[in-house]
mmCIF file of C-alpha atoms in Angstrom:
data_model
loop_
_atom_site.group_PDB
_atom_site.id
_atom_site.type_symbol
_atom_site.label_atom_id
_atom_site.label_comp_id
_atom_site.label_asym_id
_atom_site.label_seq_id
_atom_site.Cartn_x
_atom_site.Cartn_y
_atom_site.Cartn_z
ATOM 1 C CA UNK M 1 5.034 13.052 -13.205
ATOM 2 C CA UNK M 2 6.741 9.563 -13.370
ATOM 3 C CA UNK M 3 5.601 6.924 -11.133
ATOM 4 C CA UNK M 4 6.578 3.635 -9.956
ATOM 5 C CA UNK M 5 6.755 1.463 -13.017
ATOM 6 C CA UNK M 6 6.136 -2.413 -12.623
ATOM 7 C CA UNK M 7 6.925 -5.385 -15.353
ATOM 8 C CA UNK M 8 6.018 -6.815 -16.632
ATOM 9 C CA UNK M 9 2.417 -6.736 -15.378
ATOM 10 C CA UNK M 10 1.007 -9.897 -16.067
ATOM 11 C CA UNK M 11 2.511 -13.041 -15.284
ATOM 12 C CA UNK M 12 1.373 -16.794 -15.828
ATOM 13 C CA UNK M 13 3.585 -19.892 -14.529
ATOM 14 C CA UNK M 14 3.838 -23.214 -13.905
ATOM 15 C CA UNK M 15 4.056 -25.011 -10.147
ATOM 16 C CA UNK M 16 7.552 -25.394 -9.527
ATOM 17 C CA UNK M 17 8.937 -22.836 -12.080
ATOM 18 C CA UNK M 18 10.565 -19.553 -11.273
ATOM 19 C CA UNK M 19 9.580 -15.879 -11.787
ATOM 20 C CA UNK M 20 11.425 -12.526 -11.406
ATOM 21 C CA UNK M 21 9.293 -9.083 -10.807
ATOM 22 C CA UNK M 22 10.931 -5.738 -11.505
ATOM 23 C CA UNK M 23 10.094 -2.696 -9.931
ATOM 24 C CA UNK M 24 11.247 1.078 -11.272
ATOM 25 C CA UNK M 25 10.834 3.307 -8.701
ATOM 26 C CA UNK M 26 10.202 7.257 -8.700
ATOM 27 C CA UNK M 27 13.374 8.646 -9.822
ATOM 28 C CA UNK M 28 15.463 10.170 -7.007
ATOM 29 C CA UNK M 29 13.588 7.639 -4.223
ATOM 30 C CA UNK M 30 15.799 6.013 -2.511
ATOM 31 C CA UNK M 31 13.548 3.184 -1.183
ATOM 32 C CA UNK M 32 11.847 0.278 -2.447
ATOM 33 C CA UNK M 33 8.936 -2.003 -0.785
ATOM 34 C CA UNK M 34 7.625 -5.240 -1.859
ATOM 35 C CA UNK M 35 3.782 -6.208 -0.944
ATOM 36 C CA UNK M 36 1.736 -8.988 -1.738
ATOM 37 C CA UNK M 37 -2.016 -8.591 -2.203
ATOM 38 C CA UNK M 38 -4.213 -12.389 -2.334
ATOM 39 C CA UNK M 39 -7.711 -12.162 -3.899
ATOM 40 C CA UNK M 40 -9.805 -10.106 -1.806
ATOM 41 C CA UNK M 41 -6.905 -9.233 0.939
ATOM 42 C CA UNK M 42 -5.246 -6.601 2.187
ATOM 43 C CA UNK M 43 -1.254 -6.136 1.618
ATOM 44 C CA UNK M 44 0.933 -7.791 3.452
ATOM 45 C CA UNK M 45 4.564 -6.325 3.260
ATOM 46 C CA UNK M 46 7.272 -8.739 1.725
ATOM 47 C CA UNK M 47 10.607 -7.032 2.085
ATOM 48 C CA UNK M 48 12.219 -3.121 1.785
ATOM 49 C CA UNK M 49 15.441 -2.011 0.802
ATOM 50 C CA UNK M 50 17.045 1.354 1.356
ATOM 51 C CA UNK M 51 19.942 2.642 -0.536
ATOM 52 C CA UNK M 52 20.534 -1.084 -2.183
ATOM 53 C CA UNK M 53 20.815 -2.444 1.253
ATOM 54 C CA UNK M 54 17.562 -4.626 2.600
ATOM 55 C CA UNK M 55 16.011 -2.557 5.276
ATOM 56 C CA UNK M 56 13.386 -4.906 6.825
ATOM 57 C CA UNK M 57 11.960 -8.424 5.977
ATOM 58 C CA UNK M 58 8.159 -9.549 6.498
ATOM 59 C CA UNK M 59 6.338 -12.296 5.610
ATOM 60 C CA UNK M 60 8.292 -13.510 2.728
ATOM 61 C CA UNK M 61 8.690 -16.906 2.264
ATOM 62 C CA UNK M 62 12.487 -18.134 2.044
ATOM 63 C CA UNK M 63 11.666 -19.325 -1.524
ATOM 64 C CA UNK M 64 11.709 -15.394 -2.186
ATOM 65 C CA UNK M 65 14.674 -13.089 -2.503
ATOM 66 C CA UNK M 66 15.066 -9.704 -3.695
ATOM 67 C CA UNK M 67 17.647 -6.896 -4.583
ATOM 68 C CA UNK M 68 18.058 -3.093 -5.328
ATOM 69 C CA UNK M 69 20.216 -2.393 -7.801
ATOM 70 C CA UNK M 70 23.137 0.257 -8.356
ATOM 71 C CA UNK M 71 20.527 2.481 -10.352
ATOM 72 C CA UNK M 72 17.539 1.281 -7.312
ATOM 73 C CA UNK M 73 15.431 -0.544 -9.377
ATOM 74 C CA UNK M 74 14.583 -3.566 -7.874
ATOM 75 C CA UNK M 75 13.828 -7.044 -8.483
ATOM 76 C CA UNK M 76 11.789 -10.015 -6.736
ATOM 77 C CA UNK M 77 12.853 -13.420 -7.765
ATOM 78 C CA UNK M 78 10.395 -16.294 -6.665
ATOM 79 C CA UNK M 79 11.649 -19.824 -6.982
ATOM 80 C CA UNK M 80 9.297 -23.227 -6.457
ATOM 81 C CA UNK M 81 6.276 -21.362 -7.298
ATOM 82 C CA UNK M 82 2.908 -22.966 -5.348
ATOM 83 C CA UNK M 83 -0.243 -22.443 -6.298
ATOM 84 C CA UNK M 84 -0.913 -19.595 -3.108
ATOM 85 C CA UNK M 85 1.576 -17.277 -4.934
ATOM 86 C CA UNK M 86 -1.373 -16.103 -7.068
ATOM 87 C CA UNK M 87 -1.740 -12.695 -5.923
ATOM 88 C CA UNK M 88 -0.680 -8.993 -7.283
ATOM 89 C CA UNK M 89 2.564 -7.784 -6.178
ATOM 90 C CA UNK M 90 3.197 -4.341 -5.752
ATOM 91 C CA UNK M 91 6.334 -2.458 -5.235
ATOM 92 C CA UNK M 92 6.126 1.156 -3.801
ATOM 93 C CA UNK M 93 8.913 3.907 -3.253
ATOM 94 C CA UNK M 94 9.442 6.621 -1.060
ATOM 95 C CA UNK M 95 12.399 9.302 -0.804
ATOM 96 C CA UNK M 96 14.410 9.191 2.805
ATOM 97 C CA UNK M 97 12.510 5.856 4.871
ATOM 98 C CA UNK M 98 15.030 6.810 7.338
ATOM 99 C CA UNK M 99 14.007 10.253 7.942
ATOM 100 C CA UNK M 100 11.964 11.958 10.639
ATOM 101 C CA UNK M 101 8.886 12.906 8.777
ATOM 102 C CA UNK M 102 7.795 9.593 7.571
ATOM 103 C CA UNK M 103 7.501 10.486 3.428
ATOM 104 C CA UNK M 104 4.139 8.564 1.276
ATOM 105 C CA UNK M 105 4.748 5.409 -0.168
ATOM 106 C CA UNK M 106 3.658 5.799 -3.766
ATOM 107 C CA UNK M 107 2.770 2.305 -5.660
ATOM 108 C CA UNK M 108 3.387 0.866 -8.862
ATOM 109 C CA UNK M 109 0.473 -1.035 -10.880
ATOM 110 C CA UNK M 110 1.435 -4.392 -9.879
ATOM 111 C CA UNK M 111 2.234 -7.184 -11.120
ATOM 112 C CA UNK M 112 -0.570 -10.129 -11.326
ATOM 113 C CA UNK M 113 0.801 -13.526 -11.324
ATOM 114 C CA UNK M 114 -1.324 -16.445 -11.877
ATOM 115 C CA UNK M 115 0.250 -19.884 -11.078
ATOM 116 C CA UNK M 116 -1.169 -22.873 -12.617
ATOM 117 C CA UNK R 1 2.634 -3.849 17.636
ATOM 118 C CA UNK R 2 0.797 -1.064 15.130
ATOM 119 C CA UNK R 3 -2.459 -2.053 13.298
ATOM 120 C CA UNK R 4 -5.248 -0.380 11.769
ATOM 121 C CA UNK R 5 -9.062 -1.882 11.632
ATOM 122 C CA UNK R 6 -11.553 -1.250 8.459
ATOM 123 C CA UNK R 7 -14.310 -2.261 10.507
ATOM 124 C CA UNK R 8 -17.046 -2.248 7.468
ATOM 125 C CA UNK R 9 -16.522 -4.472 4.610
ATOM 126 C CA UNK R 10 -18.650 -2.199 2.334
ATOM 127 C CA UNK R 11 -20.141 0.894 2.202
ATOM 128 C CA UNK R 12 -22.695 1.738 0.151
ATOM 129 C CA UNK R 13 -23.543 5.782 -0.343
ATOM 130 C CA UNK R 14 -26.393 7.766 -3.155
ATOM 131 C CA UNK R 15 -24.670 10.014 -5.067
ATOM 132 C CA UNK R 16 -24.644 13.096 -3.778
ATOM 133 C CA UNK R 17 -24.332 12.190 0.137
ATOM 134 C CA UNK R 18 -22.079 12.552 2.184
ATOM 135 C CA UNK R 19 -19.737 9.408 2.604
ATOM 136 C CA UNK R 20 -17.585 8.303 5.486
ATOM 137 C CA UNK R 21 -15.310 5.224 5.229
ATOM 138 C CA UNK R 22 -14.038 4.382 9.268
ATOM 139 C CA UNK R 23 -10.576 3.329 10.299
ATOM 140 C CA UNK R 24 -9.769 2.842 14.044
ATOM 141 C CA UNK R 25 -5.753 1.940 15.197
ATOM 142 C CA UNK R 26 -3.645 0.958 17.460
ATOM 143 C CA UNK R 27 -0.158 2.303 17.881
ATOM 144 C CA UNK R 28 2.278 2.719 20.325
ATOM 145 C CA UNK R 29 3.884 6.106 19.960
ATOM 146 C CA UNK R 30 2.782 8.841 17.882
ATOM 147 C CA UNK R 31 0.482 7.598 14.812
ATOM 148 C CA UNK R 32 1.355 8.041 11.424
ATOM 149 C CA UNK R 33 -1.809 7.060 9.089
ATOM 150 C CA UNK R 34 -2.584 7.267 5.511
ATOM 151 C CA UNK R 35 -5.210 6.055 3.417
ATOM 152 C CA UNK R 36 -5.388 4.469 -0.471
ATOM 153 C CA UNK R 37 -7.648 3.928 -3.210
ATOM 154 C CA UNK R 38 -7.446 1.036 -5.204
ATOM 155 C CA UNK R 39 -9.633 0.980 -8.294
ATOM 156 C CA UNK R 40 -9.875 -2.873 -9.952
ATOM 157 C CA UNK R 41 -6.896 -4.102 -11.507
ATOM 158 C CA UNK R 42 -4.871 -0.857 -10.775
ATOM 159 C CA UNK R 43 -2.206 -0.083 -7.825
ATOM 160 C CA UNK R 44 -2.997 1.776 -4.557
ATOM 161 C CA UNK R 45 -3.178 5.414 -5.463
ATOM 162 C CA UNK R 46 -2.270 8.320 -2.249
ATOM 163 C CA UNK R 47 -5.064 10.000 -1.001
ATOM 164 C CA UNK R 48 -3.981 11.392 1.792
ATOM 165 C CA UNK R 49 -1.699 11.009 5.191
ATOM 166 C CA UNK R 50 -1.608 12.483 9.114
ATOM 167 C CA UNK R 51 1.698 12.871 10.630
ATOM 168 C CA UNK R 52 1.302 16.150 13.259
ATOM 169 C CA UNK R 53 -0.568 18.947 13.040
ATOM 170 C CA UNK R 54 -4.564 19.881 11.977
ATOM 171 C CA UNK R 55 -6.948 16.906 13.103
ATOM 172 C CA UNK R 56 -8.477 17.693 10.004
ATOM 173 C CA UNK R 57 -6.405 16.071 6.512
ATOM 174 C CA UNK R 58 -7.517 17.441 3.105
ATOM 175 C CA UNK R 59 -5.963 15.149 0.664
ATOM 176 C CA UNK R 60 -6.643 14.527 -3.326
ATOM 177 C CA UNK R 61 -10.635 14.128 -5.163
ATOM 178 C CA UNK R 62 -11.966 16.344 -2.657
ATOM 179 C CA UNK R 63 -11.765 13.419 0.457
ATOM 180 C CA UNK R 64 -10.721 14.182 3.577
ATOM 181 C CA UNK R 65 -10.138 12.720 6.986
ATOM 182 C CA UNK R 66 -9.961 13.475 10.445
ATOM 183 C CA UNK R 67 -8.299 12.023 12.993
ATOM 184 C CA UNK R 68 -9.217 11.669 16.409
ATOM 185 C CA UNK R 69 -6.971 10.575 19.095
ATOM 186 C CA UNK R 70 -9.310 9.699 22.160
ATOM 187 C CA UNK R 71 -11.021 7.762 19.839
ATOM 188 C CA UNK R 72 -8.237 6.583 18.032
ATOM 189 C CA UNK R 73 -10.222 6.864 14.842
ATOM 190 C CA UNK R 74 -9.146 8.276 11.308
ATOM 191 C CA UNK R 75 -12.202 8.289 9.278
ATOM 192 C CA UNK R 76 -12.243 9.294 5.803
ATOM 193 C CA UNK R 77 -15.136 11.189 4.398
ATOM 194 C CA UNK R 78 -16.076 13.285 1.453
ATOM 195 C CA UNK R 79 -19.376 15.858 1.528
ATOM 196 C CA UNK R 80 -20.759 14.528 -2.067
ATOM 197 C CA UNK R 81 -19.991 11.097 -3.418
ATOM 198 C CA UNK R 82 -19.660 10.796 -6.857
ATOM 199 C CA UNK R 83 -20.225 7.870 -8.562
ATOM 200 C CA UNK R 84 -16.769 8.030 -9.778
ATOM 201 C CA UNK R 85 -15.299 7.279 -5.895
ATOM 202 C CA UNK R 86 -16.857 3.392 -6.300
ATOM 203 C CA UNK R 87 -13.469 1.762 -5.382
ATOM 204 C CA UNK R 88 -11.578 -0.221 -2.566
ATOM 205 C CA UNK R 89 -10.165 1.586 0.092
ATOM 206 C CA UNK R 90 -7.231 0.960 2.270
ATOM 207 C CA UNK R 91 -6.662 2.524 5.638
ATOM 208 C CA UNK R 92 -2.903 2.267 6.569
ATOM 209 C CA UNK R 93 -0.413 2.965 9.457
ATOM 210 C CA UNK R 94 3.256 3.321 9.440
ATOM 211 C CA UNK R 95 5.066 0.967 11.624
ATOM 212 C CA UNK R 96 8.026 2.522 12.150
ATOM 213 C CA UNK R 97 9.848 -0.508 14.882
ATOM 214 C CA UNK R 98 12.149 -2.009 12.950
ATOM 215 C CA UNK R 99 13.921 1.638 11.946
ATOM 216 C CA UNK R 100 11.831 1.353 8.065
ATOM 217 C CA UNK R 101 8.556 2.371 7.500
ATOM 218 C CA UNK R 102 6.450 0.034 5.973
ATOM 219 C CA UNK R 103 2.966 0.152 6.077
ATOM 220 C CA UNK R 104 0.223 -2.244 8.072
ATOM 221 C CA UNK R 105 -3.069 -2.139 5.809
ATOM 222 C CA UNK R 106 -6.395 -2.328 6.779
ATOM 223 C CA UNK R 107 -8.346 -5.014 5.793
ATOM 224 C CA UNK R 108 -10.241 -2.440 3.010
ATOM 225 C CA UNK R 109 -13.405 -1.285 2.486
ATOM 226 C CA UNK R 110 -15.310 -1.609 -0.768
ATOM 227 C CA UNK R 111 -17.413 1.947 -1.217
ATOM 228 C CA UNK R 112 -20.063 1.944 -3.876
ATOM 229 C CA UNK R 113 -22.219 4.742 -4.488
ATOM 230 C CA UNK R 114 -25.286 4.605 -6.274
ATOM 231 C CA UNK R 115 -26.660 6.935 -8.580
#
């Protein structure tokens, strides 16, 4: 079965530079999440989209943005990189966030980014 | 506001015993939990979920979990640990305030099992 597909899945910048994540999700899904995982820390939700539109907002820093796409793929664009971005980001998908029965949240790889 | 509590850093389990992983939460509303594996340098893989129903969830590698409501616990446990289940995992709850569902992880506990 397809899954979420994540590039690319290493990444290695400099302070100050920029980086953009992309995020496939599970065809027909209609939603998109963005988490951050630090060394040896739990997830912390970034941001969600549903249907190309954003859907709720955590703890991302206003250096971050991100968009879904006509075709729902998804990218996260980080500007003025600091040293505390190191940390996997993962993007999951689910079909129908907006439904009654909550659906699972199935997650890509990630995508480790070292900043140097 | 929903949260979940992993309150063992690690777990350590012989092969062949049973294993139990703990999760307690805290939700206003009706809880909606899950739990993930997450095996080194690879994503957080579905084990299983409780939205309504059995107190009892069977979910994927023979785990399973049961949730208890007075004691607001939703511990995951297996009868026979294999070596093979040495991994991080990740208790999580749905926090469904803000209309989307995103999840609220546990802080994760690191199972290894011995042979």
């Amino acid at each position: 079965a397809a899954g979420v597909i994540q590039s690319p899945r290493h990444l290695i910048k400099e302070k100050r530079e920029t980086a953009t994540l992309k995020c496939y999700p599970i065809p027909r899904h209609d939603t998109v999440y963005w988490y951050q995982q630090g060394p040896g820390q739990d997830p912390q939700f970034l941001i969600s989209f549903y249907e190309k539109m954003q859907s709720d907002k955590g703890s991302i820093p206003d250096r971050f943005s991100a968009q879904q796409f006509s075709d729902y793929h998804s990218e996260l664009n980080m500007s003025s990189l600091e040293l505390g971005d190191s940390a996997l980001y993962f993007c999951a998908s689910s079909l129908s966030s907006l439904a009654a029965q909550p659906d699972t949240q199935y997650f890509g790889p990630g995508t480790r980014l070292t900043v140097l | 506001a929903q949260s979940v509590a992993q309150p063992e850093d690690q777990v350590n389990v012989a092969e062949g015993n049973p294993l139990t992983v703990k999760c307690t939460y805290s939700v206003s509303g009706n809880p909606y939990l899950f739990w993930y594996v997450q095996y080194p340098n690879r994503g957080l893989q579905f084990l299983l979920k409780y939205i309504t129903g059995d107190n009892l969830v069977k979910g994927s590698y023979g785990f399973e979990a049961e949730f208890n409501k007075s004691q607001t616990s939703f511990h995951l446990k297996k009868p026979s640990a294999l070596v093979s289940d040495s991994a991080l995992y990740f208790c999580a709850v749905r926090d469904r305030a803000s209309g989307t569902y995103k999840y609220i992880f546990g802080t994760g506990t690191r199972l290894k099992v011995l042979a």
